[in-house]
XYZ file of N, CA and C in Angstrom:
531
model
N -47.531 -23.956 67.921
C -46.370 -24.774 67.626
C -45.198 -24.363 68.506
N -44.675 -23.118 68.429
C -43.626 -22.757 69.366
C -44.131 -22.834 70.800
N -45.399 -22.541 71.009
C -46.012 -22.618 72.328
C -45.838 -24.030 72.878
N -45.958 -25.054 72.035
C -45.795 -26.442 72.451
C -44.382 -26.698 72.935
N -43.404 -26.170 72.214
C -42.013 -26.344 72.614
C -41.792 -25.723 73.985
N -42.366 -24.548 74.214
C -42.209 -23.883 75.499
C -42.847 -24.705 76.610
N -44.032 -25.235 76.373
C -44.712 -26.052 77.378
C -43.893 -27.300 77.688
N -43.336 -27.929 76.662
C -42.493 -29.116 76.888
C -41.260 -28.751 77.707
N -40.681 -27.592 77.426
C -39.516 -27.149 78.196
C -39.899 -26.899 79.648
N -41.083 -26.318 79.867
C -41.554 -26.093 81.236
C -41.748 -27.409 81.976
N -42.281 -28.404 81.286
C -42.464 -29.717 81.928
C -41.122 -30.324 82.320
N -40.147 -30.195 81.434
C -38.807 -30.720 81.741
C -38.216 -29.988 82.940
N -38.415 -28.679 82.988
C -37.934 -27.919 84.140
C -38.640 -28.347 85.419
N -39.944 -28.596 85.309
C -40.708 -29.025 86.487
C -40.163 -30.344 87.013
N -39.848 -31.266 86.115
C -39.285 -32.550 86.536
C -37.942 -32.347 87.212
N -37.179 -31.396 86.683
C -35.822 -31.179 87.182
C -35.789 -30.273 88.413
N -36.559 -29.182 88.403
C -36.430 -28.175 89.446
C -37.668 -27.998 90.313
N -38.735 -28.660 89.998
C -39.924 -28.556 90.829
C -40.958 -27.601 90.265
N -42.196 -27.862 90.616
C -43.323 -27.084 90.106
C -43.284 -25.623 90.531
N -42.799 -25.329 91.739
C -42.790 -23.945 92.224
C -41.945 -23.061 91.312
N -40.808 -23.575 90.866
C -39.936 -22.824 89.966
C -40.660 -22.524 88.656
N -41.301 -23.521 88.099
C -42.016 -23.360 86.827
C -43.167 -22.381 86.991
N -43.881 -22.482 88.081
C -44.991 -21.556 88.306
C -44.496 -20.114 88.409
N -43.356 -19.905 89.061
C -42.779 -18.555 89.140
C -42.430 -18.045 87.745
N -41.826 -18.900 86.922
C -41.478 -18.484 85.555
C -42.729 -18.140 84.750
N -43.769 -18.951 84.886
C -45.016 -18.685 84.161
C -45.651 -17.380 84.629
N -45.627 -17.124 85.930
C -46.180 -15.879 86.454
C -45.388 -14.672 85.948
N -44.078 -14.804 85.923
C -43.263 -13.700 85.422
C -43.476 -13.497 83.921
N -43.623 -14.587 83.186
C -43.907 -14.475 81.750
C -45.223 -13.735 81.543
N -46.247 -14.100 82.306
C -47.557 -13.432 82.181
C -47.441 -11.949 82.536
N -46.681 -11.627 83.577
C -46.520 -10.231 83.988
C -45.784 -9.430 82.917
N -44.731 -9.998 82.352
C -43.974 -9.294 81.308
C -44.837 -9.144 80.054
N -45.625 -10.174 79.740
C -46.541 -10.067 78.579
C -47.528 -8.919 78.762
N -48.119 -8.814 79.960
C -49.061 -7.714 80.228
C -48.349 -6.364 80.101
N -47.142 -6.295 80.602
C -46.350 -5.067 80.544
C -46.093 -4.671 79.092
N -45.650 -5.620 78.291
C -45.336 -5.358 76.882
C -46.603 -5.025 76.094
N -47.726 -5.653 76.441
C -48.990 -5.419 75.731
C -49.446 -3.965 75.842
N -48.985 -3.271 76.855
C -49.354 -1.863 77.020
C -48.574 -0.949 76.075
N -47.502 -1.468 75.509
C -46.687 -0.686 74.582
C -47.275 -0.784 73.171
N -47.061 0.239 72.379
C -47.562 0.187 71.005
C -46.675 -0.743 70.175
N -47.245 -1.276 69.099
C -46.485 -2.150 68.207
C -45.323 -1.368 67.617
N -44.174 -1.998 67.574
C -42.980 -1.353 67.056
C -42.245 -0.515 68.087
N -42.860 -0.332 69.255
C -42.221 0.490 70.293
C -41.009 -0.218 70.868
N -39.976 0.550 71.120
C -38.775 0.012 71.740
C -39.107 -0.347 73.188
N -38.639 -1.510 73.608
C -38.878 -1.950 74.975
C -37.922 -1.226 75.926
N -38.388 -0.953 77.131
C -37.474 -0.405 78.138
C -36.361 -1.415 78.430
N -35.352 -0.995 79.147
C -34.261 -1.902 79.501
C -34.772 -2.982 80.449
N -34.012 -4.055 80.544
C -34.373 -5.132 81.469
C -34.493 -4.603 82.888
N -33.574 -3.747 83.272
C -33.577 -3.182 84.622
C -34.836 -2.360 84.861
N -35.229 -1.566 83.873
C -36.445 -0.744 84.019
C -37.692 -1.614 84.133
N -37.792 -2.637 83.293
C -38.961 -3.533 83.365
C -38.978 -4.247 84.706
N -37.825 -4.761 85.140
C -37.739 -5.468 86.419
C -38.159 -4.559 87.570
N -37.711 -3.311 87.544
C -38.077 -2.365 88.602
C -39.575 -2.087 88.577
N -40.145 -1.879 87.385
C -41.581 -1.614 87.266
C -42.419 -2.787 87.758
N -41.926 -4.010 87.536
C -42.677 -5.209 87.924
C -42.254 -5.761 89.285
N -41.280 -5.115 89.918
C -40.769 -5.564 91.222
C -40.312 -7.023 91.172
N -39.494 -7.320 90.193
C -38.978 -8.673 90.036
C -37.508 -8.611 89.640
N -36.924 -9.742 89.398
C -35.498 -9.771 89.058
C -35.284 -9.606 87.554
N -34.122 -9.100 87.219
C -33.733 -8.935 85.826
C -33.670 -10.305 85.143
N -33.240 -11.323 85.877
C -33.131 -12.674 85.303
C -34.495 -13.193 84.846
N -35.542 -12.979 85.649
C -36.880 -13.432 85.249
C -37.393 -12.643 84.042
N -37.118 -11.340 84.012
C -37.542 -10.522 82.871
C -36.822 -10.988 81.610
N -35.520 -11.231 81.722
C -34.740 -11.689 80.565
C -35.269 -13.030 80.061
N -35.570 -13.949 80.989
C -36.106 -15.267 80.593
C -37.453 -15.112 79.896
N -38.311 -14.241 80.431
C -39.630 -14.024 79.826
C -39.491 -13.429 78.430
N -38.604 -12.468 78.267
C -38.418 -11.854 76.947
C -37.811 -12.835 75.950
N -36.934 -13.731 76.410
C -36.399 -14.763 75.513
C -37.529 -15.673 75.031
N -38.417 -16.042 75.941
C -39.562 -16.879 75.570
C -40.461 -16.139 74.581
N -40.732 -14.878 74.850
C -41.581 -14.089 73.955
C -40.917 -13.905 72.594
N -39.593 -13.834 72.569
C -38.862 -13.756 71.312
C -39.037 -15.054 70.524
N -38.915 -16.189 71.216
C -39.099 -17.487 70.543
C -40.506 -17.643 69.975
N -41.471 -17.009 70.625
C -42.857 -17.096 70.172
C -43.205 -16.013 69.151
N -42.255 -15.136 68.846
C -42.491 -14.103 67.837
C -43.334 -12.945 68.333
N -43.309 -12.672 69.636
C -44.078 -11.558 70.197
C -43.241 -10.290 70.307
N -41.937 -10.469 70.529
C -41.016 -9.342 70.632
C -39.726 -9.709 69.920
N -38.918 -8.687 69.664
C -37.551 -8.915 69.228
C -36.708 -8.629 70.453
N -35.952 -9.613 70.864
C -35.118 -9.482 72.060
C -33.698 -9.797 71.645
N -33.010 -8.786 71.135
C -31.664 -9.004 70.627
C -30.604 -8.469 71.558
N -29.395 -8.658 71.158
C -28.274 -8.131 71.927
C -28.191 -6.620 71.781
N -27.445 -6.011 72.680
C -27.162 -4.575 72.615
C -28.420 -3.720 72.676
N -29.418 -4.147 73.445
C -30.607 -3.327 73.646
C -31.560 -3.260 72.477
N -31.394 -4.116 71.470
C -32.261 -4.128 70.295
C -33.521 -4.916 70.646
N -34.488 -4.217 71.232
C -35.706 -4.884 71.686
C -36.925 -4.035 71.319
N -37.921 -4.681 70.703
C -39.166 -3.976 70.431
C -40.312 -4.970 70.296
N -41.536 -4.440 70.355
C -42.741 -5.260 70.256
C -43.101 -5.467 68.792
N -43.309 -6.725 68.421
C -43.706 -7.053 67.053
C -45.214 -6.911 66.883
N -45.625 -6.566 65.682
C -47.052 -6.540 65.351
C -47.529 -7.980 65.146
N -48.835 -8.223 65.311
C -49.335 -9.580 65.018
C -49.018 -9.931 63.562
N -48.573 -11.140 63.335
C -48.218 -11.656 62.007
C -46.956 -11.024 61.429
N -46.306 -10.114 62.155
C -45.062 -9.524 61.658
C -43.941 -10.557 61.779
N -43.132 -10.632 60.757
C -42.044 -11.590 60.753
C -40.871 -11.066 61.583
N -40.310 -11.936 62.378
C -39.139 -11.594 63.187
C -37.992 -11.289 62.227
N -37.229 -10.222 62.448
C -36.168 -9.867 61.503
C -35.103 -10.954 61.333
N -34.898 -11.782 62.355
C -33.913 -12.867 62.249
C -34.391 -13.983 61.309
N -35.693 -14.027 61.024
C -36.269 -15.118 60.240
C -36.365 -14.821 58.749
N -36.135 -13.603 58.363
C -36.346 -13.182 56.974
C -35.468 -13.969 56.002
N -34.214 -14.150 56.322
C -33.298 -14.856 55.418
C -33.706 -16.300 55.195
N -34.057 -16.993 56.269
C -34.480 -18.384 56.151
C -35.780 -18.482 55.350
N -36.722 -17.609 55.643
C -37.998 -17.597 54.930
C -37.768 -17.412 53.432
N -36.933 -16.449 53.082
C -36.649 -16.165 51.676
C -35.965 -17.361 51.003
N -35.024 -17.985 51.716
C -34.302 -19.136 51.148
C -35.231 -20.323 50.923
N -36.145 -20.572 51.855
C -37.079 -21.698 51.686
C -38.025 -21.423 50.523
N -38.559 -20.209 50.449
C -39.450 -19.860 49.335
C -38.728 -20.028 47.991
N -37.498 -19.553 47.938
C -36.714 -19.673 46.710
C -36.432 -21.148 46.392
N -36.112 -21.943 47.425
C -35.851 -23.365 47.234
C -37.085 -24.116 46.743
N -38.249 -23.712 47.214
C -39.500 -24.338 46.740
C -39.733 -23.942 45.285
N -39.515 -22.665 44.995
C -39.742 -22.163 43.631
C -38.797 -22.815 42.620
N -37.511 -22.975 43.000
C -36.554 -23.523 42.029
C -36.426 -25.048 42.079
N -37.194 -25.699 42.962
C -37.201 -27.159 43.005
C -36.172 -27.781 43.944
N -35.393 -26.976 44.629
C -34.437 -27.512 45.597
C -35.171 -28.258 46.697
N -36.280 -27.695 47.156
C -37.132 -28.335 48.171
C -38.377 -28.870 47.463
N -38.433 -30.174 47.314
C -39.520 -30.831 46.586
C -40.755 -31.020 47.459
N -41.905 -30.997 46.829
C -43.171 -31.244 47.508
C -43.135 -32.594 48.217
N -43.582 -32.605 49.479
C -43.650 -33.836 50.251
C -42.388 -34.182 51.016
N -41.312 -33.429 50.799
C -40.062 -33.732 51.513
C -39.926 -32.861 52.757
N -39.206 -33.401 53.733
C -38.940 -32.656 54.957
C -37.844 -31.627 54.695
N -38.031 -30.447 55.236
C -36.992 -29.418 55.098
C -35.819 -29.751 56.012
N -34.605 -29.499 55.563
C -33.426 -29.754 56.397
C -33.236 -28.610 57.399
N -34.053 -28.592 58.442
C -34.081 -27.443 59.347
C -32.763 -27.201 60.073
N -32.040 -28.246 60.400
C -30.750 -28.052 61.065
C -29.785 -27.293 60.194
N -29.718 -27.683 58.938
C -28.832 -27.017 57.977
C -29.302 -25.587 57.739
N -30.608 -25.414 57.561
C -31.151 -24.074 57.323
C -30.890 -23.165 58.521
N -31.093 -23.687 59.728
C -30.868 -22.891 60.932
C -29.412 -22.438 61.009
N -28.504 -23.366 60.794
C -27.085 -23.040 60.866
C -26.703 -22.026 59.790
N -27.194 -22.240 58.597
C -26.874 -21.365 57.468
C -27.365 -19.935 57.698
N -28.478 -19.785 58.435
C -29.083 -18.460 58.628
C -28.887 -17.914 60.034
N -27.995 -18.544 60.793
C -27.641 -18.030 62.111
C -28.740 -18.120 63.150
N -29.576 -19.144 63.037
C -30.667 -19.330 63.993
C -30.405 -20.553 64.866
N -30.795 -20.465 66.113
C -30.772 -21.639 66.978
C -31.933 -22.533 66.545
N -31.785 -23.822 66.733
C -32.802 -24.778 66.276
C -34.169 -24.501 66.914
N -34.181 -23.988 68.157
C -35.470 -23.708 68.796
C -36.190 -22.512 68.181
N -35.515 -21.774 67.308
C -36.143 -20.638 66.618
C -36.833 -21.045 65.324
N -36.623 -22.261 64.880
C -37.190 -22.714 63.605
C -38.720 -22.648 63.577
N -39.443 -23.099 64.610
C -40.903 -22.977 64.526
C -41.367 -21.541 64.296
N -40.710 -20.582 64.957
C -41.051 -19.173 64.748
C -40.767 -18.771 63.306
N -39.631 -19.232 62.767
C -39.234 -18.875 61.406
C -40.162 -19.485 60.358
N -40.804 -20.589 60.685
C -41.671 -21.285 59.725
C -43.109 -20.761 59.708
N -43.464 -19.906 60.662
C -44.865 -19.452 60.771
C -45.420 -18.857 59.489
N -44.687 -17.954 58.850
C -45.196 -17.317 57.621
C -45.312 -18.329 56.491
N -44.375 -19.270 56.416
C -44.433 -20.312 55.382
C -45.633 -21.225 55.598
N -45.931 -21.535 56.844
C -47.107 -22.357 57.169
C -48.379 -21.573 56.852
N -48.405 -20.312 57.290
C -49.582 -19.461 57.050
C -49.868 -19.328 55.553
N -48.815 -19.264 54.743
C -48.986 -19.115 53.293
C -49.215 -20.453 52.590
N -49.283 -21.542 53.356
C -49.594 -22.848 52.788
C -48.452 -23.521 52.060
N -47.235 -23.041 52.240
C -46.096 -23.621 51.539
C -45.465 -24.782 52.313
N -45.615 -24.764 53.627
C -44.994 -25.755 54.504
C -46.038 -26.223 55.509
N -45.934 -27.478 55.921
C -46.823 -28.028 56.951
C -45.970 -28.660 58.049
N -46.364 -28.445 59.275
C -45.725 -29.088 60.428
C -46.555 -30.334 60.714
N -46.000 -31.499 60.374
C -46.785 -32.724 60.499
C -45.895 -33.942 60.671
N -46.537 -35.046 60.929
C -45.883 -36.352 60.992
C -45.749 -36.855 59.561
N -44.623 -37.454 59.240
C -44.421 -37.955 57.891
C -43.335 -39.007 57.853
N -42.837 -39.330 56.666
C -41.821 -40.371 56.528
C -40.558 -40.112 57.352
N -40.211 -38.845 57.551
C -39.018 -38.500 58.327
C -39.365 -38.220 59.789
N -40.592 -38.595 60.216
C -41.041 -38.285 61.576
C -41.676 -36.913 61.609
N -41.791 -36.350 62.800
C -42.361 -35.005 62.944
C -41.379 -34.011 62.340
N -41.850 -33.232 61.365
C -40.953 -32.309 60.671
C -41.766 -31.253 59.925
N -41.063 -30.332 59.322
C -41.673 -29.333 58.443
C -41.538 -29.851 57.019
N -42.682 -30.157 56.400
C -42.707 -30.730 55.059
C -43.178 -29.686 54.050
N -42.579 -29.733 52.871
C -42.998 -28.859 51.773
C -44.333 -29.374 51.262
N -45.281 -28.462 51.145
C -46.601 -28.844 50.646
C -46.623 -28.756 49.122
N -47.557 -29.471 48.551
C -47.783 -29.400 47.111
C -48.311 -27.999 46.806
N -47.707 -27.275 45.857
C -48.157 -25.912 45.546
C -49.632 -25.827 45.162
N -50.158 -26.858 44.517
C -51.579 -26.853 44.150
C -52.461 -26.887 45.393
N -52.031 -27.625 46.429
C -52.787 -27.651 47.677
C -52.822 -26.271 48.320
N -51.705 -25.565 48.262
C -51.639 -24.217 48.829
C -52.595 -23.278 48.108
N -52.650 -23.375 46.785
C -53.560 -22.524 45.996
C -55.005 -22.860 46.346
N -55.322 -24.159 46.432
C -56.682 -24.573 46.787
C -57.067 -24.090 48.185
N -56.127 -24.136 49.123
C -56.394 -23.633 50.473
C -56.724 -22.151 50.448
N -55.951 -21.378 49.679
C -56.202 -19.938 49.604
C -57.578 -19.657 49.009
N -57.982 -20.443 48.003
C -59.299 -20.257 47.387
C -60.380 -20.604 48.389
N -60.214 -21.723 49.113
C -61.202 -22.141 50.110
C -61.328 -21.145 51.253
N -60.216 -20.544 51.667
C -60.229 -19.656 52.818
C -60.513 -18.196 52.466
N -60.483 -17.855 51.162
C -60.704 -16.461 50.804
C -62.183 -16.118 51.003
N -62.446 -14.863 51.429
C -63.836 -14.440 51.627
C -64.576 -14.433 50.290
N -65.777 -14.911 50.335
C -66.580 -14.953 49.093
C -67.179 -13.592 48.808
N -67.106 -13.203 47.562
C -67.719 -11.922 47.187
C -69.161 -12.164 46.769
N -70.036 -11.230 47.103
C -71.447 -11.418 46.763
C -71.838 -10.657 45.553
């Protein structure tokens, strides 16, 4: 899902700036991903300058790659050097408030089954840019509470029926012998 947003952004850049530019960004993203993959989960990332020097590239390309990886939930790339590698399925610290608010809203009936979540309002309320919403919704989707689908409000994040979520968990749980 966030991967789709990134691909669409790359296509827009290709239309605007040419394929060579996009290919360079993709190559730098792949190089930074390989670099980060060598670090242990939870490890603090080196500075942008250190990564750029190790990869023989510019700080701007490293920063762009880390921003993309942050949007995809692979690293935390914050201000003031707050950067580290996330574990698989680990929730980004910026997403915790929104996740908690949506879960609470579903539980108390504020967000009704079948309705689209007001992502713009939620993003603003929790200090997230709108492009961070897909990353923030991953745990809710994984837990069967929200679905990213086409619906009455167009493509959106819709609250799922709680019974469907329970049935999904039963269907997907390993069978005991």
